Coordinates of N, CA, C and O in Angstrom, one line a residue:
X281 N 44.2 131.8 51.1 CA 43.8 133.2 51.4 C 42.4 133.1 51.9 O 41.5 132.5 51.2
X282 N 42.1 133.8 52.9 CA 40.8 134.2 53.1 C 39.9 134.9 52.6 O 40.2 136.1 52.8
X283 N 38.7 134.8 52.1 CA 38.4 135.8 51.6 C 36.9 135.6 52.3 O 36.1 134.7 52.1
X284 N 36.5 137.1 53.3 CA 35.4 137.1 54.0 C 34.0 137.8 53.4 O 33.8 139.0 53.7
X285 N 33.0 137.1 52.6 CA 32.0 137.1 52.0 C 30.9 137.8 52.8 O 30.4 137.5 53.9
X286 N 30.5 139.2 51.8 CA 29.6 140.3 52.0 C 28.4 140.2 51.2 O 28.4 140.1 50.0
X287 N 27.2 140.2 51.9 CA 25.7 139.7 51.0 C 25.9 141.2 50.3 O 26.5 142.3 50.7
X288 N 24.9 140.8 48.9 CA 24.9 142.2 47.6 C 24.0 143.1 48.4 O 24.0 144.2 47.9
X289 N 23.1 143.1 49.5 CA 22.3 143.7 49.8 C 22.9 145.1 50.4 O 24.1 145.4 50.5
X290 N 21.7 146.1 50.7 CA 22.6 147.2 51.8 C 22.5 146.9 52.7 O 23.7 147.0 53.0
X291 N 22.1 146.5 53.7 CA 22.3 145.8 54.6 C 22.6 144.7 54.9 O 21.9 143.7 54.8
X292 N 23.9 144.7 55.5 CA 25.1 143.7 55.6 C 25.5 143.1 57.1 O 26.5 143.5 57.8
X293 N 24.5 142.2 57.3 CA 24.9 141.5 58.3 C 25.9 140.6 59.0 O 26.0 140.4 60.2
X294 N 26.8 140.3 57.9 CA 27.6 139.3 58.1 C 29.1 140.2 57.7 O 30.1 139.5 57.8
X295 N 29.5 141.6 57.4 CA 30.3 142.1 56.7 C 31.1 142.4 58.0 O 30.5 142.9 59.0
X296 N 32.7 142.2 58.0 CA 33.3 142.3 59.6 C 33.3 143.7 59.3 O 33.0 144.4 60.2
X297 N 33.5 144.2 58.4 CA 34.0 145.7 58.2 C 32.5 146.8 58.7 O 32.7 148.0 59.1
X298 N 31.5 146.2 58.6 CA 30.0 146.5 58.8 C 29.6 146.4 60.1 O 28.7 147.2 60.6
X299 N 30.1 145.7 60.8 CA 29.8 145.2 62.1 C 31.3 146.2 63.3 O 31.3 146.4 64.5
X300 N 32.3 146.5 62.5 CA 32.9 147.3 63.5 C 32.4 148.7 62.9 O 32.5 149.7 63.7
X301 N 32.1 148.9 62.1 CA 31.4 150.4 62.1 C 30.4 150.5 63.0 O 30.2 151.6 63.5
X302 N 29.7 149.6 63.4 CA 28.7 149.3 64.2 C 28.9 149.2 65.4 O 27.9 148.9 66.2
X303 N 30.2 149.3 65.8 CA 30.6 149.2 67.2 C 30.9 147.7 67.5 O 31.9 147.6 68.3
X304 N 30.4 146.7 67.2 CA 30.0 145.3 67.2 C 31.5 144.8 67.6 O 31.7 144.4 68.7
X305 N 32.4 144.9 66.6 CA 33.0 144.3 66.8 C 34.7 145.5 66.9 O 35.0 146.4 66.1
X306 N 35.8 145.2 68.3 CA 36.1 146.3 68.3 C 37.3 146.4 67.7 O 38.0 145.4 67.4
X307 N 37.6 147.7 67.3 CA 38.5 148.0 66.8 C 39.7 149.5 67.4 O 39.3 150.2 68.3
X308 N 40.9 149.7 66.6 CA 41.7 150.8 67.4 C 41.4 151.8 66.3 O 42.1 151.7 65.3
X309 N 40.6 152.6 66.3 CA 40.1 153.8 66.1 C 41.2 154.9 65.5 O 41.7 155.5 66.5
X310 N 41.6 155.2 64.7 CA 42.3 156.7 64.3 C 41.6 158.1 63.7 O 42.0 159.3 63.8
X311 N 40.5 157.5 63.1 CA 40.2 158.5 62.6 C 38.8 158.1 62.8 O 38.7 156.9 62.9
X312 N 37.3 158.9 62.9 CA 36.0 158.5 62.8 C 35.1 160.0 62.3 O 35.4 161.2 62.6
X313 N 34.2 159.7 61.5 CA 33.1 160.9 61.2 C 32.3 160.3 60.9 O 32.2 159.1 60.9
X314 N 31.5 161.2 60.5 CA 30.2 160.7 59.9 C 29.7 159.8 58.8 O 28.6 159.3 58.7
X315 N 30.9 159.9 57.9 CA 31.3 159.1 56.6 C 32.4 158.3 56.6 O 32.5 157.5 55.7
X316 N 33.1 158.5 57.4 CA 34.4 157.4 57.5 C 34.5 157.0 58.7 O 33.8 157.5 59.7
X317 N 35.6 155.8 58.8 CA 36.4 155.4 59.9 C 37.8 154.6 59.8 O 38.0 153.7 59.1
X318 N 38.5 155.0 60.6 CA 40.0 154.1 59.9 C 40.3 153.7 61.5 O 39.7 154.2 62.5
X319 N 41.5 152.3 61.6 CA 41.5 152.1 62.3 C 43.3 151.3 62.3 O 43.9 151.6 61.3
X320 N 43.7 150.8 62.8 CA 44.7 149.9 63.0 C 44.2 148.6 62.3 O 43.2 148.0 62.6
X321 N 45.1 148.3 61.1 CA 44.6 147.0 60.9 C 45.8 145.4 61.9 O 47.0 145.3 62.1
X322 N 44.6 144.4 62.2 CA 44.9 143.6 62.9 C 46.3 142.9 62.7 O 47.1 142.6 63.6
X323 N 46.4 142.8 61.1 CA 47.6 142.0 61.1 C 48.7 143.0 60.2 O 48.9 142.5 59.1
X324 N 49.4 143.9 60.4 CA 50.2 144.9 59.8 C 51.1 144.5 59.1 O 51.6 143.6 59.7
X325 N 51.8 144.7 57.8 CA 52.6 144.2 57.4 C 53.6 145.5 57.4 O 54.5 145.4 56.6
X326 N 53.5 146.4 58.1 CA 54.3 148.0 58.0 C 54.5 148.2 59.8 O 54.0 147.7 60.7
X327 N 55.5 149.4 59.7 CA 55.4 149.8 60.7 C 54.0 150.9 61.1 O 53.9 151.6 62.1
X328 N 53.2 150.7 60.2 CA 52.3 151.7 60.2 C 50.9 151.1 59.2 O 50.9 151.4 58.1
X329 N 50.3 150.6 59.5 CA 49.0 150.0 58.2 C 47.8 150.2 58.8 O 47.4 149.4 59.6
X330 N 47.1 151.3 58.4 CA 45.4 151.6 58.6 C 44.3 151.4 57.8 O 44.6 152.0 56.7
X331 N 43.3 151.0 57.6 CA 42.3 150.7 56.7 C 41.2 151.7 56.9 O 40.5 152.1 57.9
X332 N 41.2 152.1 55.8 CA 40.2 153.4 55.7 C 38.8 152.8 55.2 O 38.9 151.8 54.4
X333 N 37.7 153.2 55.5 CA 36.6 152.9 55.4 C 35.6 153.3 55.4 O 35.3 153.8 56.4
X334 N 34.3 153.4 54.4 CA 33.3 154.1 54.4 C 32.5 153.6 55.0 O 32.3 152.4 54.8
X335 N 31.6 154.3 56.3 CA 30.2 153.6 57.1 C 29.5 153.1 56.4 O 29.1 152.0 56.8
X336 N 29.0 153.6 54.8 CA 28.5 153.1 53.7 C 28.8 151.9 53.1 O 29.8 152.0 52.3
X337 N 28.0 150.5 53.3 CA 28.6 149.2 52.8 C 28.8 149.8 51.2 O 27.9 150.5 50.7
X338 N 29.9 149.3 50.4 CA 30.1 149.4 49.4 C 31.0 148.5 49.3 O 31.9 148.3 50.1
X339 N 30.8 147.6 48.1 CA 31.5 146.4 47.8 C 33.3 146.5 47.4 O 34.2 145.8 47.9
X340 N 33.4 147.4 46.7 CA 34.5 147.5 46.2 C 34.4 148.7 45.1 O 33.4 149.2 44.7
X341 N 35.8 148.8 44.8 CA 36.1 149.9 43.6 C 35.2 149.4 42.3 O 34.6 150.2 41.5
X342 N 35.1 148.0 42.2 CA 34.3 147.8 40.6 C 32.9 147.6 41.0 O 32.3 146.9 40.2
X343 N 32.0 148.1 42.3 CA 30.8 148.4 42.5 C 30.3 150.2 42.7 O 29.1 150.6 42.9
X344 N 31.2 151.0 42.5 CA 31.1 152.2 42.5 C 30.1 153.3 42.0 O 29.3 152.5 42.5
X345 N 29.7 153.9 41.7 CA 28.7 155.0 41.2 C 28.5 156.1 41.6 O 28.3 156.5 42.7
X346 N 28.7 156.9 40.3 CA 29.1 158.6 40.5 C 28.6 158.9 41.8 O 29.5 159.5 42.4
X347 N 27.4 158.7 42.5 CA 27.1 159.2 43.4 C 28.1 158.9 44.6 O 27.9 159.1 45.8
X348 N 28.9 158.5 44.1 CA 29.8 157.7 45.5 C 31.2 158.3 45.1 O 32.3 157.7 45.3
X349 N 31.0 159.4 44.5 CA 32.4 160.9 44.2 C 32.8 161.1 45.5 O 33.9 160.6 45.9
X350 N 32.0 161.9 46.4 CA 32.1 162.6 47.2 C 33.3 161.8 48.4 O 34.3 162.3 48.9
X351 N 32.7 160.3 48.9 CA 33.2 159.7 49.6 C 34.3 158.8 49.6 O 34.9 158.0 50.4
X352 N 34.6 159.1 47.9 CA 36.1 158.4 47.4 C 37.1 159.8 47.7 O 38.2 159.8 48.3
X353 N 36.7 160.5 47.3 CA 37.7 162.0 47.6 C 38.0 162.0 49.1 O 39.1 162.1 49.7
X354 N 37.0 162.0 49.5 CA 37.0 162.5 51.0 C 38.1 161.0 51.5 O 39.2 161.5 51.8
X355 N 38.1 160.1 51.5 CA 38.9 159.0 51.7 C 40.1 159.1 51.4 O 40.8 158.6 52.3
X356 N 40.8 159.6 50.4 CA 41.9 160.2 49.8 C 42.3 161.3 50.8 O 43.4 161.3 51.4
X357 N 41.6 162.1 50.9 CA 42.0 163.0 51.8 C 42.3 162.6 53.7 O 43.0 162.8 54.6
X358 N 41.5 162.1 53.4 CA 41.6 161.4 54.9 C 43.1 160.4 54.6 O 44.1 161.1 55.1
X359 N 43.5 159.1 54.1 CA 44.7 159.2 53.8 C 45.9 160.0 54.1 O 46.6 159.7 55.0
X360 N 46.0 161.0 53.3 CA 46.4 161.8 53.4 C 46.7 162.9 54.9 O 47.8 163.5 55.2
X361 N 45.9 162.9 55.3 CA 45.6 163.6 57.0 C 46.5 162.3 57.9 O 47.4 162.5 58.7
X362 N 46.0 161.1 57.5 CA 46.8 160.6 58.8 C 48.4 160.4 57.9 O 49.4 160.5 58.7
X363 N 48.6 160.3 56.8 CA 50.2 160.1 56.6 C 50.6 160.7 57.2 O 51.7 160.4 57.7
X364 N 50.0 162.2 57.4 CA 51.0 163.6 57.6 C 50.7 163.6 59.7 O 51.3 164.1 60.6
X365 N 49.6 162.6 59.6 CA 50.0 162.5 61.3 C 51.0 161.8 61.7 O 51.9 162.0 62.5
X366 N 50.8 161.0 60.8 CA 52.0 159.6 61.3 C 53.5 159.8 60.6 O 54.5 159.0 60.5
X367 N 53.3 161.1 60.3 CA 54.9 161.7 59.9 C 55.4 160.5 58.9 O 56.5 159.8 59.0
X368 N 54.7 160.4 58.1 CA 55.1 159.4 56.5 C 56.2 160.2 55.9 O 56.3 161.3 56.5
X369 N 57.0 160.0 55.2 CA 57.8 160.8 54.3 C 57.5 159.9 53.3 O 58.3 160.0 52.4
X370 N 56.8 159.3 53.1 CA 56.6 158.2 52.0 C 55.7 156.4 52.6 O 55.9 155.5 53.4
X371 N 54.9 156.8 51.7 CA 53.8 155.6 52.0 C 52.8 155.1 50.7 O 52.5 155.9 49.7
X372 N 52.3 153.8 50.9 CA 51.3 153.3 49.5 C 50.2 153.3 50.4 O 50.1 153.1 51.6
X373 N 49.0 153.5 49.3 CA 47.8 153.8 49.4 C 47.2 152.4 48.5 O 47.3 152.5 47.2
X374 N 46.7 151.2 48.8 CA 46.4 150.4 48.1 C 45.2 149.7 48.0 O 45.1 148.8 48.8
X375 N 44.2 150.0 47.3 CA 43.5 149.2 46.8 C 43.2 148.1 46.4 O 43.7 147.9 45.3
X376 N 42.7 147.0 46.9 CA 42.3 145.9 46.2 C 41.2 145.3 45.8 O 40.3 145.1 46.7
X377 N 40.9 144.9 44.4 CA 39.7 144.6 43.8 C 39.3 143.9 43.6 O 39.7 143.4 42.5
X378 N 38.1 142.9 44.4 CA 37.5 141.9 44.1 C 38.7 140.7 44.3 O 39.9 140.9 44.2
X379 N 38.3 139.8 44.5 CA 38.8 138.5 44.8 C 39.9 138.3 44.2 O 41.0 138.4 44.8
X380 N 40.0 138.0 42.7 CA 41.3 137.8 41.8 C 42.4 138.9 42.4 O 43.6 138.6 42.7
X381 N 41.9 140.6 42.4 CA 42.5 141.5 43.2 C 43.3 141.8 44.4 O 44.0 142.8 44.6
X382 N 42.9 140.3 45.3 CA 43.5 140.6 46.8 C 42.6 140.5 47.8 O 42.7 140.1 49.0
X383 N 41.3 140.9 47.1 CA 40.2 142.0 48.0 C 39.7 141.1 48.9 O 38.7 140.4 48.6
X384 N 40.4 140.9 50.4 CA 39.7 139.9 51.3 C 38.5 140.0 52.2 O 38.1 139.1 52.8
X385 N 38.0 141.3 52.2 CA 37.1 141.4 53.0 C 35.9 142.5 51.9 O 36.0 143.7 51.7
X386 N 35.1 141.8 51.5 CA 34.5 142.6 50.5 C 33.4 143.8 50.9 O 32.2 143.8 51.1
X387 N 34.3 144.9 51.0 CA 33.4 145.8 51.6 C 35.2 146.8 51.2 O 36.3 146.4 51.5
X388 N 34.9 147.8 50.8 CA 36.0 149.3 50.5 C 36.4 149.7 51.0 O 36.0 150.3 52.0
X389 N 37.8 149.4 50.6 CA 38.9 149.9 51.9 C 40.1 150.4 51.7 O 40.8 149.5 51.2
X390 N 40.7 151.3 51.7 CA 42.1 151.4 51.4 C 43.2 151.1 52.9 O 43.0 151.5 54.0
X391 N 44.2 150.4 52.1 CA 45.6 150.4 53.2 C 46.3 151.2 53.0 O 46.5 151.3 51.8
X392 N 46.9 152.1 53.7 CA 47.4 152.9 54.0 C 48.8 152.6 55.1 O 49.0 152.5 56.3
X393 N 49.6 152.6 53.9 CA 51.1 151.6 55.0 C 52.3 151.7 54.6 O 52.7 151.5 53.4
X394 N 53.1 152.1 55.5 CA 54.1 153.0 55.6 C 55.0 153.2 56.5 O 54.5 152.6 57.5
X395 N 56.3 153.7 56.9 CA 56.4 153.9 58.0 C 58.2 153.2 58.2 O 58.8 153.2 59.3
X396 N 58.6 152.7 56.9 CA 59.7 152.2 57.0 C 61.0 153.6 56.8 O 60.9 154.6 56.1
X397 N 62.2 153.0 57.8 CA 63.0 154.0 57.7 C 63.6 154.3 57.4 O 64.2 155.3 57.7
X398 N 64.0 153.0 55.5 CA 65.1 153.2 54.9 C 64.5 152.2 53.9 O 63.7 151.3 53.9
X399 N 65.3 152.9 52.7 CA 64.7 152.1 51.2 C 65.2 150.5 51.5 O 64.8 149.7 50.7
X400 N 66.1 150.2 52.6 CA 66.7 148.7 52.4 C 65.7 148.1 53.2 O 65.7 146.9 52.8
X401 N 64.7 148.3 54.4 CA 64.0 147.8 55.0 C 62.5 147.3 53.9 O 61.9 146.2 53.8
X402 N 62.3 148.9 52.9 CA 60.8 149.0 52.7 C 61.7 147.9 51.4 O 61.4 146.7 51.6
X403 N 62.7 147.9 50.3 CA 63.1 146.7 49.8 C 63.1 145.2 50.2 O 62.9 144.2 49.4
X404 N 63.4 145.2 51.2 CA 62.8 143.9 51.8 C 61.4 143.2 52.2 O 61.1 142.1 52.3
X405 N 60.7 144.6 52.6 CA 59.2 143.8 52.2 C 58.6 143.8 51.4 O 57.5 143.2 51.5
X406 N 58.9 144.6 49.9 CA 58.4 144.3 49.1 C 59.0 142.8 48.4 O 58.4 142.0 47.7
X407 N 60.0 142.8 48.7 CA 60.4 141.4 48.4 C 59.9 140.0 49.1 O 60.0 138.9 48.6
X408 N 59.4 140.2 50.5 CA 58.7 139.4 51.3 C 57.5 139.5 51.0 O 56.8 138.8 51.7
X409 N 57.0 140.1 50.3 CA 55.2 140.4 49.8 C 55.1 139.3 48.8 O 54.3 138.4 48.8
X410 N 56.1 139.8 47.8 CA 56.1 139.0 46.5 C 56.2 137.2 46.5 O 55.7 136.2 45.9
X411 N 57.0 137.2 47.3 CA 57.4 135.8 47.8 C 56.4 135.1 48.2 O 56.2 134.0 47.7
X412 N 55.5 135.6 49.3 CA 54.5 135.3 50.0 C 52.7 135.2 49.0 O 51.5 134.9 49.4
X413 N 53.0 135.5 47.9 CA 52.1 135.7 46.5 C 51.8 137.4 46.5 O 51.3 137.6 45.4
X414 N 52.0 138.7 47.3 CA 51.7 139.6 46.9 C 50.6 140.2 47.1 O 50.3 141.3 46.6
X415 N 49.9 139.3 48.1 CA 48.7 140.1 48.1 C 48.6 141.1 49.7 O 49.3 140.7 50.6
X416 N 47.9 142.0 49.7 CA 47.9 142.8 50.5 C 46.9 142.8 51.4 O 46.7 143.6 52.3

């Protein structure tokens, strides 16, 4: 597994997720404001998988601080706005935390992935997830 290493600093030079907020490096855009941006992730395991993202480097869920309420809500909600664009009837919102967690690119992100047309399809990839070690 890869896992792409983000300096503890606030400013994050080396973070891919830091560098396409920055325009730097490009990405397929769905959603953008002032505090967020979501986009198409590169390698989809759904008919539908977007990574939500705060402009704000933040390491992950176990680097968090009250002050950082406002932009976990709003993220959720944003979620939410694009399920209902992308006509979800049903989708996972997943988190992954720190390294042991999944968490490959260390900088906060939720997947957002969904899109399957029948419980025998989204059955099968959860069963190809698992197989594959499960991580997301």
């Amino acid at each position: 597994m890869l896992i792409i290493q983000c300096c503890k600093h606030k400013t994050v030079k080396n973070c891919i997720f830091c560098q396409i907020v920055k325009g730097k490096i490009p990405a397929n855009f769905v959603y953008q404001d002032k505090d967020l941006v979501a986009f198409q992730d590169i390698n989809p395991i759904a008919p539908v998988h977007i990574l939500i993202i705060p402009r704000k480097h933040i390491v992950g869920i176990q680097t968090i601080q009250d002050k950082d309420q406002r932009i976990l809500g709003k993220m959720l909600l944003v979620a939410k706005k694009l399920a209902e664009q992308n006509k979800l009837k049903g989708y996972k919102l997943v988190i992954n935390c720190g390294k042991l967690g999944g968490q490959r690119v260390l900088h906060l992100h939720f997947h957002l992935v969904g899109g399957w047309k029948d419980l025998k399809k989204y059955h099968q990839w959860i069963e190809e997830r698992f197989r594959e070690g499960g991580v997301l």
